[in-house]
Amino acid sequence: MAMPSHPHYGVGILQPVAPVDPVPSGRRTLLAGWGRATPSSADLVDVTPDTLAAAVKDLPRRGGIARGLGRSYGDPAQNSGGHVLRLVPENERIVIDDRTCTVTTGAGVSIDDLLAIIVPRGYFVPVTPGTRFVTIGGAIASDIHGKNHHADGSFGDHVSSLRLMLADTTVVDIAPDRDPELFWATIGGMGLTGVIVDATFRLIPIETSRMSVETRRIGHLDEIMARMSESDATVRYSVAWIDLLATGRHLGRGVLTNAEHATADQLGPREAVDQLAYAGKQLVAVPPVVPAPGLINRLSVGAFNEVWYRKAPVVREGELQSIPTYFHPLDLVGAWNRVYGRNGLLQYQFVVPFGAEGVLRTVIERISASALPIFLTVLKRFGAGNPGHLSFPLGGWTLAIDVAANRAGLSELLRHLDALVLDAGGRHYLAKDFQTSPAAIRRGYPRLDEWLAIRGRVDPAGVWSSDLSRRLGLTPTTN
Amino acid sequence: MQNALNEPQTIVLLGGTSEIGRAIVDELISSTTQTVILACHHPDGAQPERFAREGLDVVVEYFDAADTESHDGFVRDLAKAHGDIDVAVVAFGVLGSQAEFDADPHAAAQAVHINYTGAVSASLAIAGQMRRQGHGQIAVLSSVAGERGRASNFVYGSSKAGLDTFAQGLGDALADSGVRVTVIRPGFVHSRMTQGLKSAPFATTPRVVAELAVAGMRKGRHTVWTPGILRYVFMVLRHVPRPVFRRLPLG
């Protein structure tokens, strides 16, 4: 069943809402990231590949940036005082090549759109994040990773070519062997080298649309890490949820889930009826009116974490789950970011290289000791990184925490954690960052100057610009 | 740009020698702050070294609150030289003494010109820049003296009443533009401005005003009373009959 390509946005607690960026095109609009903290205003312009060049020529002094579905947590798809270009998804232009197992799509097409088309044909996307409501353009610009990073790398590793509109409106066709410098500066380049028009990337062939999942409740962080290190050699997908409110001998207790795409012979008779059945759905949505301080507090999170941990089996193997259940559980609840209240949420995600496990433990201890109510914490073991200058993953451990942005003491805690992470040779994820400094990015990304030089070559006038790029000193501010 | 915690990179203080203004700037500065601009009438007294810290650029600029014609150009030049203005604190003002004003009505008019007309023009110049840049936050120093006219300071009080009303409207005009306005309403504050005056109930210090003001700004509040109890005190005082009100020991 194909999803409608232009679903309507609605609200209401029981009414399924399609997570389209709910913003009209063509005028000064207040835009925020998924975290909803610190919005800014820009002119939002809907474009198609045919109208893109005219829109780029029309950019004002504060420049432009492409925006997909607005699922980056922070400010990379905001461009205050300038233009924000939103590519209209053109699902009819999706082309699958069965011979090479690749797909070519416009950058505005979402993983949600794509899955509805490719899963029934026996394919899966090479990488999916925890939500399927991201566009292909955004996936490349953020070089997103998923639960299979240790086995398959990040999204950019699977891109065989892409077309990029540069600041002077020329469109270049680049690939790992065609202008590799610009290609890898664009993978993870946060949209600051140009607008990705379309891309060709490899798909994973699948026999069934089910996942064979092994769930394991583990009482301590060290044990989770030991088990992940061991099982990652043979398992394609793995991720651990960590209870950051647990302390002492329960420090870093959590639930580890490993999974593989199920083969046809693993399906029961009921599933075997339609072994490539797929339906991405949403059960409920959080209503637009939530008390200003939000619903996330130590009491609610403590109760949730306890239940979540206890309900997980000590070990359960071979359980069949659907793609949405395993990969995108949060998509079942629309607009869940609203529960963080008026000041929004911040996701803090960093990676530290292998050998810095002690630092990871210290970070977790510090967060546990801070008594901040932290609802969602995800630990993932990365494989090696790729040649993308600003690509986030590197061989090591990545931790992501969600926290309400208005907590007292949060700034001091995060600065402290920043120092620990950077001293250990780690770095922060630009698609999530909304708190760190130009100096922290410079330290975390040692190839930043190379990237700036490439950017200078393709965009000497600084046309591409975002709130993130100004905040982190990646582009100059012109007033 | 401000980050998710509403920590500014560039701060402008209009009234660069104002004690409350400086305390607010001190409280606003975080490790992401890069530039502080002290805009004041007497640059020699600005003491930029008081804010010195590694990685922070403290700039002193001559600014004349009374010269309203200069304000728009002044703000545009600031933005050209230093980039976006993330937070502006409008803190300049004169208290004066009622006895002096009684004897010299022109002095009263000059005080009102600075406190009200100057603040209106400066705030609009800042608002214009922030509208163009699509983000920002303005803190306007009002006063509880503007809540009700009192025999001891009604010239000052009336100028703050005007400014308070102006700032509320400005905040609403800027809603959904990415620019937020916070009106700060302190009670009696022990400072140079009030030296030698009799302290009023719920008197406070610039430091306390700054802590509450910045906490409110970070939460996106449109109004911050300092101390907070004054909000409730004035809910009552607003309705006290005049003959009773003028006999109250309010300093």
Coordinates of N, CA, C and O in Angstrom, one line a residue, chain B residues 4-135:
Chain B
A4 N 20.4 26.4 22.0 CA 19.1 25.9 22.5 C 18.9 26.4 24.0 O 17.7 26.3 24.4
L5 N 19.9 26.7 24.7 CA 19.8 27.2 26.0 C 19.6 28.7 26.1 O 19.7 29.3 27.2
N6 N 19.4 29.3 25.0 CA 19.2 30.8 24.9 C 20.5 31.5 25.4 O 20.4 32.5 26.1
E7 N 21.6 31.0 25.1 CA 22.9 31.6 25.5 C 23.4 32.4 24.3 O 23.6 31.9 23.2
P8 N 23.5 33.8 24.5 CA 23.9 34.6 23.3 C 25.4 34.6 23.0 O 26.2 34.4 23.9
Q9 N 25.7 34.8 21.7 CA 27.1 35.0 21.4 C 27.5 36.5 21.4 O 28.6 36.8 21.7
T10 N 26.5 37.4 21.0 CA 26.8 38.8 21.0 C 25.7 39.5 21.8 O 24.5 39.3 21.6
I11 N 26.2 40.3 22.8 CA 25.3 41.1 23.7 C 25.6 42.6 23.5 O 26.8 43.0 23.5
V12 N 24.6 43.4 23.4 CA 24.7 44.8 23.4 C 24.0 45.4 24.6 O 22.9 45.1 24.9
L13 N 24.8 46.2 25.4 CA 24.2 46.9 26.6 C 24.1 48.3 26.2 O 25.1 49.0 26.1
L14 N 22.8 48.8 26.1 CA 22.6 50.3 25.8 C 22.4 50.9 27.2 O 21.5 50.6 28.0
G15 N 23.4 51.7 27.6 CA 23.5 52.2 29.0 C 24.6 51.4 29.6 O 24.4 50.6 30.6
G16 N 25.8 51.5 29.0 CA 26.9 50.6 29.3 C 27.4 50.8 30.7 O 28.2 50.0 31.2
T17 N 27.0 51.9 31.4 CA 27.5 52.0 32.8 C 26.4 51.7 33.8 O 26.6 51.8 35.0
S18 N 25.2 51.3 33.3 CA 24.1 51.0 34.3 C 24.5 49.8 35.1 O 24.9 48.8 34.6
E19 N 24.3 50.0 36.4 CA 24.7 48.8 37.3 C 23.8 47.6 37.1 O 24.3 46.5 37.0
I20 N 22.5 47.8 36.9 CA 21.6 46.7 36.7 C 21.9 46.1 35.3 O 22.0 44.9 35.2
G21 N 22.1 47.0 34.3 CA 22.4 46.5 33.0 C 23.7 45.6 33.0 O 23.7 44.6 32.4
R22 N 24.7 46.1 33.7 CA 26.0 45.4 33.7 C 25.8 44.0 34.4 O 26.4 43.0 34.0
A23 N 25.0 44.0 35.5 CA 24.8 42.8 36.2 C 24.1 41.8 35.3 O 24.4 40.6 35.3
I24 N 23.1 42.3 34.5 CA 22.4 41.4 33.6 C 23.4 40.8 32.5 O 23.4 39.6 32.2
V25 N 24.2 41.7 32.0 CA 25.2 41.2 31.0 C 26.1 40.1 31.6 O 26.4 39.1 31.0
D26 N 26.6 40.4 32.9 CA 27.4 39.5 33.6 C 26.7 38.1 33.7 O 27.4 37.0 33.5
E27 N 25.4 38.1 34.0 CA 24.7 36.9 34.1 C 24.4 36.2 32.8 O 24.3 35.0 32.7
L28 N 24.3 37.0 31.7 CA 24.1 36.4 30.4 C 25.3 35.8 29.8 O 25.2 34.9 28.9
I29 N 26.5 36.2 30.2 CA 27.7 35.7 29.6 C 27.9 34.3 29.9 O 27.8 33.8 31.0
S30 N 28.1 33.5 28.8 CA 28.4 32.0 29.0 C 29.7 31.7 28.2 O 30.2 32.6 27.6
S31 N 30.0 30.5 28.2 CA 31.3 30.1 27.5 C 31.1 30.3 25.9 O 32.1 30.3 25.2
T32 N 29.8 30.4 25.5 CA 29.7 30.6 24.0 C 29.6 32.1 23.6 O 29.6 32.5 22.5
T33 N 29.7 33.0 24.6 CA 29.6 34.4 24.4 C 30.9 34.9 23.8 O 32.0 34.6 24.3
Q34 N 30.8 35.6 22.6 CA 32.1 36.1 22.0 C 32.3 37.6 22.0 O 33.4 38.0 22.1
T35 N 31.2 38.4 22.0 CA 31.3 39.8 22.0 C 30.3 40.5 22.9 O 29.1 40.1 22.9
V36 N 30.8 41.4 23.7 CA 30.0 42.3 24.5 C 30.2 43.7 24.1 O 31.4 44.1 24.1
I37 N 29.2 44.5 23.8 CA 29.3 45.8 23.4 C 28.7 46.7 24.5 O 27.5 46.6 24.8
L38 N 29.5 47.6 25.1 CA 29.0 48.5 26.1 C 28.8 49.8 25.4 O 29.8 50.5 25.0
A39 N 27.5 50.2 25.2 CA 27.2 51.5 24.5 C 26.9 52.5 25.5 O 25.9 52.3 26.3
C40 N 27.7 53.6 25.7 CA 27.4 54.5 26.7 C 27.8 55.9 26.4 O 28.6 56.2 25.5
H41 N 27.3 56.8 27.2 CA 27.5 58.3 27.0 C 28.8 58.7 27.5 O 29.4 59.7 27.1
H42 N 29.4 58.0 28.5 CA 30.7 58.3 29.0 C 31.6 57.1 28.9 O 31.8 56.3 29.9
P43 N 32.1 56.8 27.7 CA 32.9 55.7 27.5 C 34.1 55.5 28.4 O 34.5 54.4 28.7
D44 N 34.6 56.6 29.0 CA 35.7 56.6 29.9 C 35.4 55.8 31.2 O 36.2 55.2 31.8
G45 N 34.1 55.8 31.5 CA 33.7 55.2 32.7 C 33.2 53.7 32.5 O 32.6 53.1 33.4
A46 N 33.4 53.2 31.3 CA 32.7 51.9 31.0 C 33.4 50.7 31.6 O 32.8 49.7 31.8
Q47 N 34.7 50.8 32.0 CA 35.4 49.7 32.7 C 35.2 48.4 32.0 O 34.7 47.4 32.6
P48 N 35.6 48.3 30.7 CA 35.4 47.0 30.0 C 36.2 45.9 30.6 O 35.8 44.7 30.5
E49 N 37.3 46.2 31.3 CA 38.1 45.1 31.9 C 37.3 44.3 33.0 O 37.7 43.2 33.2
R50 N 36.3 44.9 33.5 CA 35.5 44.1 34.5 C 34.8 42.9 33.9 O 34.5 41.9 34.6
F51 N 34.7 42.9 32.6 CA 34.1 41.7 31.9 C 35.1 40.8 31.3 O 34.7 39.8 30.7
A52 N 36.4 41.2 31.4 CA 37.4 40.4 30.6 C 37.4 39.0 31.0 O 37.4 38.6 32.2
R53 N 37.5 38.1 30.0 CA 37.7 36.7 30.1 C 38.2 36.2 28.8 O 38.1 36.8 27.8
E54 N 38.8 35.0 28.9 CA 39.4 34.5 27.6 C 38.4 34.3 26.5 O 37.3 33.7 26.8
G55 N 38.7 34.7 25.4 CA 37.9 34.5 24.2 C 36.7 35.4 24.1 O 35.9 35.3 23.2
L56 N 36.6 36.4 25.0 CA 35.5 37.4 25.0 C 36.1 38.7 24.6 O 37.0 39.3 25.2
D57 N 35.4 39.3 23.6 CA 35.8 40.6 23.0 C 34.9 41.6 23.7 O 33.6 41.6 23.5
V58 N 35.4 42.6 24.5 CA 34.5 43.6 25.1 C 34.8 45.0 24.4 O 36.0 45.4 24.4
V59 N 33.8 45.5 23.8 CA 33.9 46.7 23.0 C 33.2 47.9 23.7 O 32.1 47.7 24.1
V60 N 33.8 49.1 23.7 CA 33.0 50.2 24.2 C 32.7 51.2 23.1 O 33.6 51.4 22.3
E61 N 31.5 51.6 23.0 CA 31.1 52.5 21.9 C 30.4 53.7 22.5 O 29.6 53.6 23.4
Y62 N 30.6 54.9 21.9 CA 29.9 56.1 22.4 C 28.5 56.0 21.9 O 28.2 55.8 20.7
F63 N 27.6 56.3 22.8 CA 26.2 56.2 22.4 C 25.4 57.3 23.2 O 25.6 57.4 24.4
D64 N 24.6 58.1 22.5 CA 23.9 59.2 23.2 C 22.4 58.9 23.1 O 21.8 59.0 22.1
A65 N 21.9 58.5 24.2 CA 20.5 58.1 24.3 C 19.6 59.3 23.9 O 18.5 59.1 23.3
A66 N 20.0 60.5 24.1 CA 19.2 61.7 23.8 C 19.2 62.0 22.4 O 18.3 62.6 21.9
D67 N 20.2 61.6 21.7 CA 20.3 61.9 20.2 C 19.6 60.8 19.4 O 20.2 59.9 18.8
T68 N 18.3 60.9 19.4 CA 17.5 59.8 18.8 C 17.8 59.7 17.3 O 17.6 58.6 16.7
E69 N 18.2 60.8 16.7 CA 18.5 60.7 15.2 C 19.6 59.7 14.9 O 19.7 59.1 13.8
S70 N 20.5 59.5 15.9 CA 21.7 58.7 15.6 C 21.4 57.2 15.8 O 22.2 56.4 15.4
H71 N 20.3 56.9 16.4 CA 20.1 55.5 16.9 C 20.1 54.4 15.8 O 20.8 53.4 16.0
D72 N 19.3 54.7 14.8 CA 19.2 53.6 13.8 C 20.6 53.4 13.1 O 21.0 52.2 12.9
G73 N 21.3 54.5 12.8 CA 22.6 54.3 12.2 C 23.6 53.6 13.1 O 24.4 52.8 12.7
F74 N 23.5 54.0 14.4 CA 24.3 53.4 15.4 C 24.2 51.8 15.4 O 25.1 51.1 15.4
V75 N 22.9 51.4 15.4 CA 22.6 50.0 15.5 C 23.1 49.2 14.2 O 23.7 48.2 14.3
R76 N 22.8 49.9 13.1 CA 23.2 49.3 11.8 C 24.7 49.1 11.8 O 25.3 48.1 11.3
D77 N 25.4 50.1 12.2 CA 26.9 50.0 12.2 C 27.4 48.9 13.1 O 28.3 48.2 12.8
L78 N 26.7 48.8 14.3 CA 27.1 47.7 15.2 C 27.0 46.4 14.5 O 27.9 45.5 14.6
A79 N 25.9 46.2 13.8 CA 25.6 44.9 13.2 C 26.6 44.6 12.0 O 27.0 43.5 11.8
K80 N 27.0 45.7 11.4 CA 28.0 45.5 10.3 C 29.3 45.1 10.8 O 30.0 44.2 10.3
A81 N 29.7 45.7 12.0 CA 31.0 45.5 12.5 C 31.1 44.2 13.3 O 32.1 43.5 13.3
H82 N 30.0 43.8 14.0 CA 30.1 42.7 14.9 C 29.1 41.6 14.6 O 29.0 40.6 15.4
G83 N 28.4 41.6 13.5 CA 27.5 40.6 13.2 C 26.2 40.7 13.9 O 25.8 41.8 14.5
D84 N 25.4 39.6 13.9 CA 24.0 39.7 14.5 C 24.1 40.1 16.0 O 25.0 39.7 16.7
I85 N 23.1 40.8 16.4 CA 22.9 41.1 17.8 C 22.0 40.1 18.4 O 20.8 40.1 18.1
D86 N 22.5 39.2 19.3 CA 21.6 38.2 19.8 C 20.8 38.7 21.0 O 19.6 38.4 21.0
V87 N 21.4 39.5 21.9 CA 20.6 40.1 23.0 C 21.0 41.5 23.1 O 22.1 41.9 23.1
A88 N 19.9 42.4 23.2 CA 20.2 43.8 23.6 C 19.5 44.1 24.9 O 18.3 43.7 25.1
V89 N 20.2 44.8 25.8 CA 19.6 45.2 27.1 C 19.5 46.7 27.0 O 20.5 47.4 26.9
V90 N 18.3 47.2 27.1 CA 18.0 48.6 27.1 C 17.9 49.1 28.5 O 16.9 48.9 29.2
A91 N 19.0 49.6 29.0 CA 19.1 49.9 30.5 C 19.4 51.3 30.9 O 19.4 51.6 32.1
F92 N 19.6 52.2 29.9 CA 20.0 53.6 30.3 C 18.7 54.2 30.9 O 17.6 53.9 30.6
G93 N 19.0 55.3 31.7 CA 17.9 56.0 32.3 C 18.4 56.9 33.4 O 19.5 56.7 33.9
V94 N 17.7 57.9 33.7 CA 18.0 58.8 34.8 C 16.9 58.9 35.8 O 15.7 58.9 35.4
L95 N 17.2 59.0 37.1 CA 16.2 59.0 38.1 C 15.8 60.5 38.4 O 14.7 60.9 38.4
G96 N 16.9 61.3 38.6 CA 16.7 62.7 39.0 C 16.0 62.9 40.3 O 15.6 61.9 40.9
S97 N 15.8 64.1 40.8 CA 15.1 64.3 42.1 C 13.9 65.1 41.8 O 14.0 66.1 41.0
Q98 N 12.9 64.8 42.4 CA 11.6 65.5 42.2 C 11.7 67.0 42.5 O 11.2 67.8 41.8
A99 N 12.5 67.3 43.6 CA 12.7 68.7 44.0 C 13.4 69.5 42.8 O 13.0 70.6 42.5
E100 N 14.4 68.8 42.2 CA 15.1 69.5 41.1 C 14.1 69.7 39.9 O 14.1 70.8 39.3
F101 N 13.3 68.7 39.6 CA 12.4 68.8 38.5 C 11.4 69.9 38.8 O 11.0 70.7 37.9
D102 N 10.9 70.0 40.1 CA 9.9 71.1 40.4 C 10.5 72.5 40.2 O 9.8 73.3 39.7
A103 N 11.8 72.6 40.4 CA 12.5 73.9 40.2 C 12.8 74.1 38.8 O 12.9 75.3 38.3
D104 N 13.0 73.1 38.0 CA 13.5 73.2 36.6 C 12.8 72.2 35.7 O 13.2 71.1 35.4
P105 N 11.6 72.7 35.2 CA 10.8 71.8 34.4 C 11.6 71.3 33.2 O 11.3 70.2 32.7
H106 N 12.5 72.1 32.7 CA 13.3 71.7 31.5 C 14.1 70.4 31.8 O 14.2 69.5 31.0
A107 N 14.6 70.4 33.0 CA 15.4 69.2 33.5 C 14.5 68.0 33.5 O 14.9 66.9 33.1
A108 N 13.3 68.2 33.9 CA 12.3 67.0 33.9 C 12.1 66.6 32.4 O 12.1 65.3 32.2
A109 N 11.9 67.5 31.5 CA 11.7 67.1 30.1 C 12.9 66.4 29.6 O 12.7 65.4 28.8
Q110 N 14.1 66.8 30.0 CA 15.3 66.1 29.5 C 15.4 64.7 30.0 O 15.7 63.7 29.3
A111 N 15.0 64.5 31.3 CA 15.0 63.2 31.9 C 14.0 62.3 31.2 O 14.3 61.1 30.8
V112 N 12.8 62.8 30.9 CA 11.8 62.0 30.2 C 12.3 61.7 28.8 O 12.0 60.6 28.3
H113 N 13.0 62.6 28.2 CA 13.4 62.4 26.8 C 14.4 61.2 26.8 O 14.3 60.4 25.9
I114 N 15.3 61.1 27.8 CA 16.2 60.0 27.8 C 15.5 58.7 28.2 O 15.5 57.7 27.4
N115 N 14.7 58.7 29.3 CA 14.1 57.5 29.8 C 13.0 56.9 28.8 O 12.9 55.7 28.7
Y116 N 12.3 57.8 28.2 CA 11.2 57.4 27.3 C 11.5 57.5 25.8 O 11.7 56.5 25.2
T117 N 11.7 58.7 25.4 CA 11.8 59.0 23.9 C 13.1 58.2 23.5 O 13.1 57.6 22.4
G118 N 14.2 58.4 24.2 CA 15.4 57.7 23.8 C 15.3 56.2 23.8 O 15.8 55.6 22.9
A119 N 14.6 55.7 24.8 CA 14.5 54.2 24.9 C 13.6 53.7 23.8 O 13.8 52.6 23.2
V120 N 12.6 54.5 23.4 CA 11.7 54.1 22.3 C 12.5 54.0 21.0 O 12.4 53.0 20.3
S121 N 13.2 55.1 20.8 CA 14.0 55.1 19.5 C 15.0 54.0 19.5 O 15.2 53.3 18.5
A122 N 15.8 53.9 20.6 CA 16.8 52.9 20.6 C 16.2 51.4 20.4 O 16.8 50.6 19.7
S123 N 15.1 51.2 21.1 CA 14.5 49.9 21.1 C 14.0 49.6 19.7 O 14.1 48.4 19.2
L124 N 13.4 50.6 19.0 CA 12.9 50.4 17.7 C 14.1 50.1 16.7 O 14.0 49.3 15.8
A125 N 15.2 50.8 16.9 CA 16.4 50.6 16.0 C 16.9 49.1 16.2 O 17.2 48.5 15.2
I126 N 16.9 48.7 17.5 CA 17.3 47.3 17.7 C 16.3 46.3 17.1 O 16.7 45.3 16.5
A127 N 15.0 46.6 17.4 CA 14.0 45.7 16.8 C 14.1 45.6 15.3 O 13.9 44.5 14.8
G128 N 14.4 46.7 14.7 CA 14.5 46.7 13.2 C 15.7 45.8 12.8 O 15.5 45.0 11.9
Q129 N 16.8 45.9 13.4 CA 17.9 45.0 13.1 C 17.6 43.6 13.4 O 17.9 42.7 12.6
M130 N 16.9 43.3 14.5 CA 16.6 41.9 14.8 C 15.5 41.3 13.9 O 15.6 40.2 13.5
R131 N 14.6 42.2 13.4 CA 13.7 41.7 12.4 C 14.4 41.3 11.1 O 14.1 40.3 10.5
R132 N 15.4 42.2 10.7 CA 16.1 41.9 9.5 C 16.9 40.6 9.7 O 17.0 39.7 8.8
Q133 N 17.5 40.4 10.9 CA 18.3 39.2 11.1 C 17.5 38.0 11.4 O 17.9 36.8 11.4
G134 N 16.2 38.2 11.8 CA 15.3 37.1 12.0 C 15.3 36.4 13.3 O 14.7 35.4 13.6
H135 N 16.1 37.0 14.3 CA 16.1 36.4 15.6 C 16.7 37.5 16.6 O 17.2 38.5 16.1

